[in-house]
Coordinates of C-alpha atoms in Angstrom, one line a residue:
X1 CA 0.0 145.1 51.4
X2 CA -3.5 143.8 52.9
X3 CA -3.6 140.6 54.7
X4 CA -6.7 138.4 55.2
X5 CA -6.5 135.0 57.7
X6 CA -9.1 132.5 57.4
X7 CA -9.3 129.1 59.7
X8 CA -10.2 126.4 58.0
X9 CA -11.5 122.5 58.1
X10 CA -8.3 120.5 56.6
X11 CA -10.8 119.0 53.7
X12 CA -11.1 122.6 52.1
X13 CA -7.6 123.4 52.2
X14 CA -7.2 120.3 50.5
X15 CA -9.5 121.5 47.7
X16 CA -7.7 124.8 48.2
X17 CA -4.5 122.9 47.3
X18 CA -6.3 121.2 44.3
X19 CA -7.6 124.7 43.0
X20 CA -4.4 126.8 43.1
X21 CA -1.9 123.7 41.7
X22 CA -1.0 125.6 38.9
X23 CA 0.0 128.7 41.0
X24 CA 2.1 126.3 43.6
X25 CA 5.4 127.5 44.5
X26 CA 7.8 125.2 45.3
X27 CA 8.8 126.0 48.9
X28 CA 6.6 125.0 51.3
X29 CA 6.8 127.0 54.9
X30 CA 7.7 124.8 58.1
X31 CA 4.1 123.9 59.5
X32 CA 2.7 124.8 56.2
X33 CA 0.1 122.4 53.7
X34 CA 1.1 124.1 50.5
X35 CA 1.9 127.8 49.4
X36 CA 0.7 129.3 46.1
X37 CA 1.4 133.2 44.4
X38 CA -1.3 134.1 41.9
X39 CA -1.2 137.6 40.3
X40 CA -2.2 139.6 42.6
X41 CA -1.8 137.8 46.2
X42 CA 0.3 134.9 47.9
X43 CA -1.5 132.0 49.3
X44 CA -0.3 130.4 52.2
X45 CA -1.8 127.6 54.1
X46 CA -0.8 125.7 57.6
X47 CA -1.8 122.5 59.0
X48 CA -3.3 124.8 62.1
X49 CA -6.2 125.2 59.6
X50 CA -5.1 129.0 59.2
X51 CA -4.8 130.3 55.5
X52 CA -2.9 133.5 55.3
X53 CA -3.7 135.8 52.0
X54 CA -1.4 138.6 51.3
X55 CA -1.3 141.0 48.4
X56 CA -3.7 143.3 46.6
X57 CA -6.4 140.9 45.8
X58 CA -6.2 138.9 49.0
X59 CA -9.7 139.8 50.1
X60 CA -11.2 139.1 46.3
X61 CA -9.2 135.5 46.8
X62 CA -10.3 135.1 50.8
X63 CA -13.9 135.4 49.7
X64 CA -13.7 132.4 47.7
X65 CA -13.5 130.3 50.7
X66 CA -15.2 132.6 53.0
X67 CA -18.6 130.7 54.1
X68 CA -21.5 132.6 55.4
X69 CA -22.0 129.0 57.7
X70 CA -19.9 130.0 59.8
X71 CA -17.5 126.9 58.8
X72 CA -14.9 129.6 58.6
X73 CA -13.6 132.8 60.3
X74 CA -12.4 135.3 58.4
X75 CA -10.5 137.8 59.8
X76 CA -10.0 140.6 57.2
X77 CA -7.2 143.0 57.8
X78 CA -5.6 140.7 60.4
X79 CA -7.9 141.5 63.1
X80 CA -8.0 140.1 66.3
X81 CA -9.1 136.2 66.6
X82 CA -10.1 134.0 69.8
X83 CA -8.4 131.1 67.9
X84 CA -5.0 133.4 67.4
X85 CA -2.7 132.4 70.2
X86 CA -0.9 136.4 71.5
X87 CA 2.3 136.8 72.8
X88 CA 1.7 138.2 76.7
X89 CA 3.1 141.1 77.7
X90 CA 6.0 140.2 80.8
X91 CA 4.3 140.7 84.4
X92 CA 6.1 144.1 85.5
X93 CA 7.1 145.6 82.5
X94 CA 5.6 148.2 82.6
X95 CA 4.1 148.4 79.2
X96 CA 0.4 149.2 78.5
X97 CA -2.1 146.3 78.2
X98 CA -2.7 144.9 74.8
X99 CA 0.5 146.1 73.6
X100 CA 1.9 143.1 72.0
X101 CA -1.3 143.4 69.5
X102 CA -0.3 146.8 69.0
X103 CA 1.1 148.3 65.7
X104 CA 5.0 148.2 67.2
X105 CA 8.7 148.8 65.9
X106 CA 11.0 146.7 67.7
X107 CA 14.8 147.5 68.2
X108 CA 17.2 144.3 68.5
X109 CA 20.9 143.9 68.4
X110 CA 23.4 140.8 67.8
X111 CA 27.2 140.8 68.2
X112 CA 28.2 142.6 71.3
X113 CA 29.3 139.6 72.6
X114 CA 30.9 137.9 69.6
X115 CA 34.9 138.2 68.9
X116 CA 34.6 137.8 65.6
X117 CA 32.2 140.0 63.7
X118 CA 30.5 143.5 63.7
X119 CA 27.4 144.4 66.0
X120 CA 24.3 144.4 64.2
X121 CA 21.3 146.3 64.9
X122 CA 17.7 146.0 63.5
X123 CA 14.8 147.9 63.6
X124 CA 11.8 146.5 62.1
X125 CA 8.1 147.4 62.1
X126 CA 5.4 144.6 62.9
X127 CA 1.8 146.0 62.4
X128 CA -0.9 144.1 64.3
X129 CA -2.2 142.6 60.8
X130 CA 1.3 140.5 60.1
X131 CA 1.4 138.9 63.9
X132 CA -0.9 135.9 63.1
X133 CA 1.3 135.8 60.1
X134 CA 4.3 136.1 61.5
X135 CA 3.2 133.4 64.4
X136 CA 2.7 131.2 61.7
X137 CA 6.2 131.3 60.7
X138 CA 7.7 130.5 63.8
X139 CA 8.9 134.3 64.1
X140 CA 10.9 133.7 68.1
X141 CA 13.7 135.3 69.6
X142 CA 16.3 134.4 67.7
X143 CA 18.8 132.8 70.3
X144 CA 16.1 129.9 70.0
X145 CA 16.3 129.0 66.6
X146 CA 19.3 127.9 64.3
X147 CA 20.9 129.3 61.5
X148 CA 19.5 127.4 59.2
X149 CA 15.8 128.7 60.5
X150 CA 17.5 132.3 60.7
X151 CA 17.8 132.1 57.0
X152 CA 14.7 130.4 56.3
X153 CA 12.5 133.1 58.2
X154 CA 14.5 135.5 57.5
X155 CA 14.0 135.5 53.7
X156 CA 10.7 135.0 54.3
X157 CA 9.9 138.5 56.2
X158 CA 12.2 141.2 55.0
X159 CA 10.3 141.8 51.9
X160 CA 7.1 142.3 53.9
X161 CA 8.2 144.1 57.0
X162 CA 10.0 147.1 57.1
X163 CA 13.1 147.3 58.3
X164 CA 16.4 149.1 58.7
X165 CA 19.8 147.5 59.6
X166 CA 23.0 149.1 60.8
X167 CA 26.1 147.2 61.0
X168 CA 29.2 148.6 62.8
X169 CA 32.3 147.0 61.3
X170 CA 35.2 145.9 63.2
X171 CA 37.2 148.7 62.2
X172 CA 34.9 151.4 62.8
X173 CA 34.0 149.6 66.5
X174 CA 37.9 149.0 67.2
X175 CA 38.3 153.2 66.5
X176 CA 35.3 154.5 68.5
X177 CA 36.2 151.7 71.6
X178 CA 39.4 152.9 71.3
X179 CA 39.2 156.2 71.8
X180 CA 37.0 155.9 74.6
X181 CA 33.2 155.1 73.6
X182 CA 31.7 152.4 75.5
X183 CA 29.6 149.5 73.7
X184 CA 26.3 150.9 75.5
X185 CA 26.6 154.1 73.9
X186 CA 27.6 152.4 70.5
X187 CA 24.1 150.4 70.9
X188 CA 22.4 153.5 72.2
X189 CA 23.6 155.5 68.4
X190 CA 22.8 152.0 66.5
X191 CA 19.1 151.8 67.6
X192 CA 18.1 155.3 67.8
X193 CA 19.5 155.5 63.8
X194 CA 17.9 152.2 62.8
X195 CA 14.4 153.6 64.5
X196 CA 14.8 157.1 62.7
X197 CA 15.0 155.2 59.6
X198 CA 12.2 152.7 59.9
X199 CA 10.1 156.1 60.8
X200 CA 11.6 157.5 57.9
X201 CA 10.0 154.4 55.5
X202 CA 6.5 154.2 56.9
X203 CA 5.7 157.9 57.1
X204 CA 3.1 159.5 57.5
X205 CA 1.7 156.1 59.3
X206 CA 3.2 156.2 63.0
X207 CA 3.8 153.0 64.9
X208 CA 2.0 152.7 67.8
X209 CA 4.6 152.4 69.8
X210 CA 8.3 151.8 69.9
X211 CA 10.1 148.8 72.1
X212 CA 13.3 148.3 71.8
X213 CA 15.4 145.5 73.8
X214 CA 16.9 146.8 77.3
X215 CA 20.6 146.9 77.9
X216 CA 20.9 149.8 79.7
X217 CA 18.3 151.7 82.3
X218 CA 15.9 154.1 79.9
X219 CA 17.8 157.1 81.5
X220 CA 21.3 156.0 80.7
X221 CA 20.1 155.5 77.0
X222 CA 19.0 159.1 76.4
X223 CA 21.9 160.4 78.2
X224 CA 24.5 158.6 75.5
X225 CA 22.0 160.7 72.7
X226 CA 22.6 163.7 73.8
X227 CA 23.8 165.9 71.1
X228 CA 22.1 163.8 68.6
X229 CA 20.5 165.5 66.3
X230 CA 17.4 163.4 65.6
X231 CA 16.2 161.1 68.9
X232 CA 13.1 158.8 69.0
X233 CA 10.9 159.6 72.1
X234 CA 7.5 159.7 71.1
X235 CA 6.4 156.2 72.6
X236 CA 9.8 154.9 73.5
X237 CA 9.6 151.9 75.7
X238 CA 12.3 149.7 77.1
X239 CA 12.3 146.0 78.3
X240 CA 14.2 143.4 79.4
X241 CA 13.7 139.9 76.8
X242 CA 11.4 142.1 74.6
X243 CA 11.6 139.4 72.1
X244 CA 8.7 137.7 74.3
X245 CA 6.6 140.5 74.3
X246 CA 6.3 141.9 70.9
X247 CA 6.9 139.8 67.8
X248 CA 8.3 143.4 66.2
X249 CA 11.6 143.1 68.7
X250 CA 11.7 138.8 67.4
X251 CA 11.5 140.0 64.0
X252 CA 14.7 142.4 64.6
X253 CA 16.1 140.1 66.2
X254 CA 16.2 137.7 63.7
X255 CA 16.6 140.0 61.2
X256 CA 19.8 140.8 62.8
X257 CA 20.9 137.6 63.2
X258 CA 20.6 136.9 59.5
X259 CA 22.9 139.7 58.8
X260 CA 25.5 139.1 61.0
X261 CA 25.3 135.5 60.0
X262 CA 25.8 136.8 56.4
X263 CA 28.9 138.4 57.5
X264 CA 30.7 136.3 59.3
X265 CA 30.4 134.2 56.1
X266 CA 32.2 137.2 54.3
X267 CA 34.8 137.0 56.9
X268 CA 35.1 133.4 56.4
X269 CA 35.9 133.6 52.5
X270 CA 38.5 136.4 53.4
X271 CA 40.1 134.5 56.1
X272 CA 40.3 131.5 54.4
X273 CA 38.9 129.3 56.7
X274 CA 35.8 129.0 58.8
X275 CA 34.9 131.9 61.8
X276 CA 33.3 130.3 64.7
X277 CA 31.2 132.6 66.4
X278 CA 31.1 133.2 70.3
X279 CA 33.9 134.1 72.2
X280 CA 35.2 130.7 73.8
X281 CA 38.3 129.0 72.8
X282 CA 37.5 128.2 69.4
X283 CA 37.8 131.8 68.8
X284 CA 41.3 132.2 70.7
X285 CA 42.5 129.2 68.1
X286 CA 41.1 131.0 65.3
X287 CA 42.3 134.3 65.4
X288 CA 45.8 132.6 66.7
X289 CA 45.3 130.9 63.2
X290 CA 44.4 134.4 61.2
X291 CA 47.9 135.8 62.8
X292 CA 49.3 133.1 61.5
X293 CA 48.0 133.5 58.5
X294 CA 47.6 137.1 57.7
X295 CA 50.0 139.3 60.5
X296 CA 48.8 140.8 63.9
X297 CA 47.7 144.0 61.5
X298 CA 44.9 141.8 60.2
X299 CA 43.2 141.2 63.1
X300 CA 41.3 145.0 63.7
X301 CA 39.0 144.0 60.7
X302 CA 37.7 141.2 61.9
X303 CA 37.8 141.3 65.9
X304 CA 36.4 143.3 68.6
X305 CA 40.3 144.1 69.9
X306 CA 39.2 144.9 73.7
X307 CA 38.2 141.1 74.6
X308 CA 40.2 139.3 76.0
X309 CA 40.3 136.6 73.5
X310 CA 43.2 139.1 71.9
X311 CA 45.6 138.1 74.4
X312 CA 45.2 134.9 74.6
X313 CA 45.3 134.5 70.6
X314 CA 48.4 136.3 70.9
X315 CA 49.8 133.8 73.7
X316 CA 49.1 130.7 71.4
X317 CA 50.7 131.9 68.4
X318 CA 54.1 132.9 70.7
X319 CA 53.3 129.0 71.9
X320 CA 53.5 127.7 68.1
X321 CA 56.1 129.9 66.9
X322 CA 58.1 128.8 70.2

């Protein structure tokens, strides 16, 4: 899908607006003037001035409001504009300069620290022509946004950016923990399989490089492979709070988000009451309340049984029943 970006005076995306009013879809974007679909390409415009065109005829449509003058910029394919803000690369990351305008799949988890709820791990490919898009948005690390602006985004970007999710289920994390596996090697598998696939969809176009979200020295993460039968090396590279780096790893991360948000609600209909997330005292009270409810024997399918939060659930319902 080809992408054109055009900054414009407010006056002509006003006329914009007044042109496409009988393509105007309903939802407007946070930031965003108005958004319209016409046949061939989706028109979205922000109050930054910048017009985003996506589809097969966004160039045919960009070149209506193109002007020679020089009124406007056009930046066809997504290519790189002064007036584009970029996301700098950390001071000592080691990563190659530039490379958060590179074309980059970024590897991102949520969960591993949750009671309640699988871990979830996305991998998702940004190419340099989505970022001013995706910018636009408000695309972030996910621990700084909401739910509600999870969703929103969410919805917005995984029909346009590849992706794969893996999600490991309470049961199946409660099986491998228990018979030894450590969470860091459960990531390690996660990621690597989530990469493979996102390879797997854009083939034969290669990424330009690979980031995925540090939670273990680059070392320790190839040693958990070993064995594997498929590993991602090729332009593998690790970092600390990638999601500032490369709008690839805030994509996964959000996308990740949105599915383990999605879940817990799952769990929430089958409980019968609401899961809080986390793993404070609200979670002790609520899986005290799922005994309660359902039997010890219920609690493997919806909790990571290792924490610690298992004993203390346990304690409270000996209090109640006491």
């Amino acid at each position: 899908m080809g992408n054109v970006v055009l900054v414009l005076e407010m006056n002509k995306i006003l006329g914009m607006q007044e042109y496409y009013k009988r393509f105007l879809v309903d939802k407007t974007p946070t930031g965003g003037v108005f958004a319209a679909k016409t046949p061939g390409c989706m028109i979205t415009a922000y109050k930054s001035g910048k017009v985003l065109f996506q589809g097969s005829d966004c160039e045919k449509e960009a070149g209506k409001w193109s002007s020679p003058n020089g009124t406007s910029a056009a930046i066809p394919g997504g290519k790189k504009s002064s007036s584009l803000a970029k996301v700098k690369t950390a001071a000592g990351s080691g990563l190659p300069a530039g490379f958060s305008d590179w074309s980059v799949i970024g590897s991102d988890e949520v969960g591993t620290g949750d009671f309640f709820g699988p871990i979830t791990v996305v991998a998702a490919y940004v190419r340099k022509t989505d970022i001013p898009w995706l910018k636009e948005i408000g695309v972030k690390d996910s621990k700084d946004l909401n739910d509600e602006k999870i969703v929103e985004i969410a919805k917005a970007i995984k029909n346009v950016v590849p992706f794969s999710l893996m999600t490991l289920k309470n049961e199946k994390y409660n099986q491998v923990q228990g018979a030894g596996m450590s969470q860091g090697k459960m990531k390690a598998f996660l990621h690597n399989q989530a990469i493979l696939k996102v390879l797997e969809k854009i083939a034969p176009e290669k990424p330009d490089g690979i980031l995925i979200d540090q939670f273990v020295q680059e070392s320790t993460y190839f040693q958990h492979l070993r064995g594997q039968k498929a590993v991602a090396r090729e332009n593998v590279y690790f970092s600390t709070k990638a999601e500032g780096i490369h709008l690839a790893v805030a994509a996964a991360s959000i996308l990740a988000r949105y599915a383990f948000i999605q879940y817990i609600d799952q769990m929430s209909e089958a409980a019968g009451f609401r899961i809080p997330k986390g793993a404070g005292s609200q979670v002790d009270e609520a899986a005290a309340k799922l005994i309660m409810k359902k039997g010890r024997d219920a609690l493997p399918a919806f909790v990571k049984l290792h924490f610690a939060n298992t004993e203390k659930a346990e304690k409270l319902v000996y209090k109640k029943r006491n």
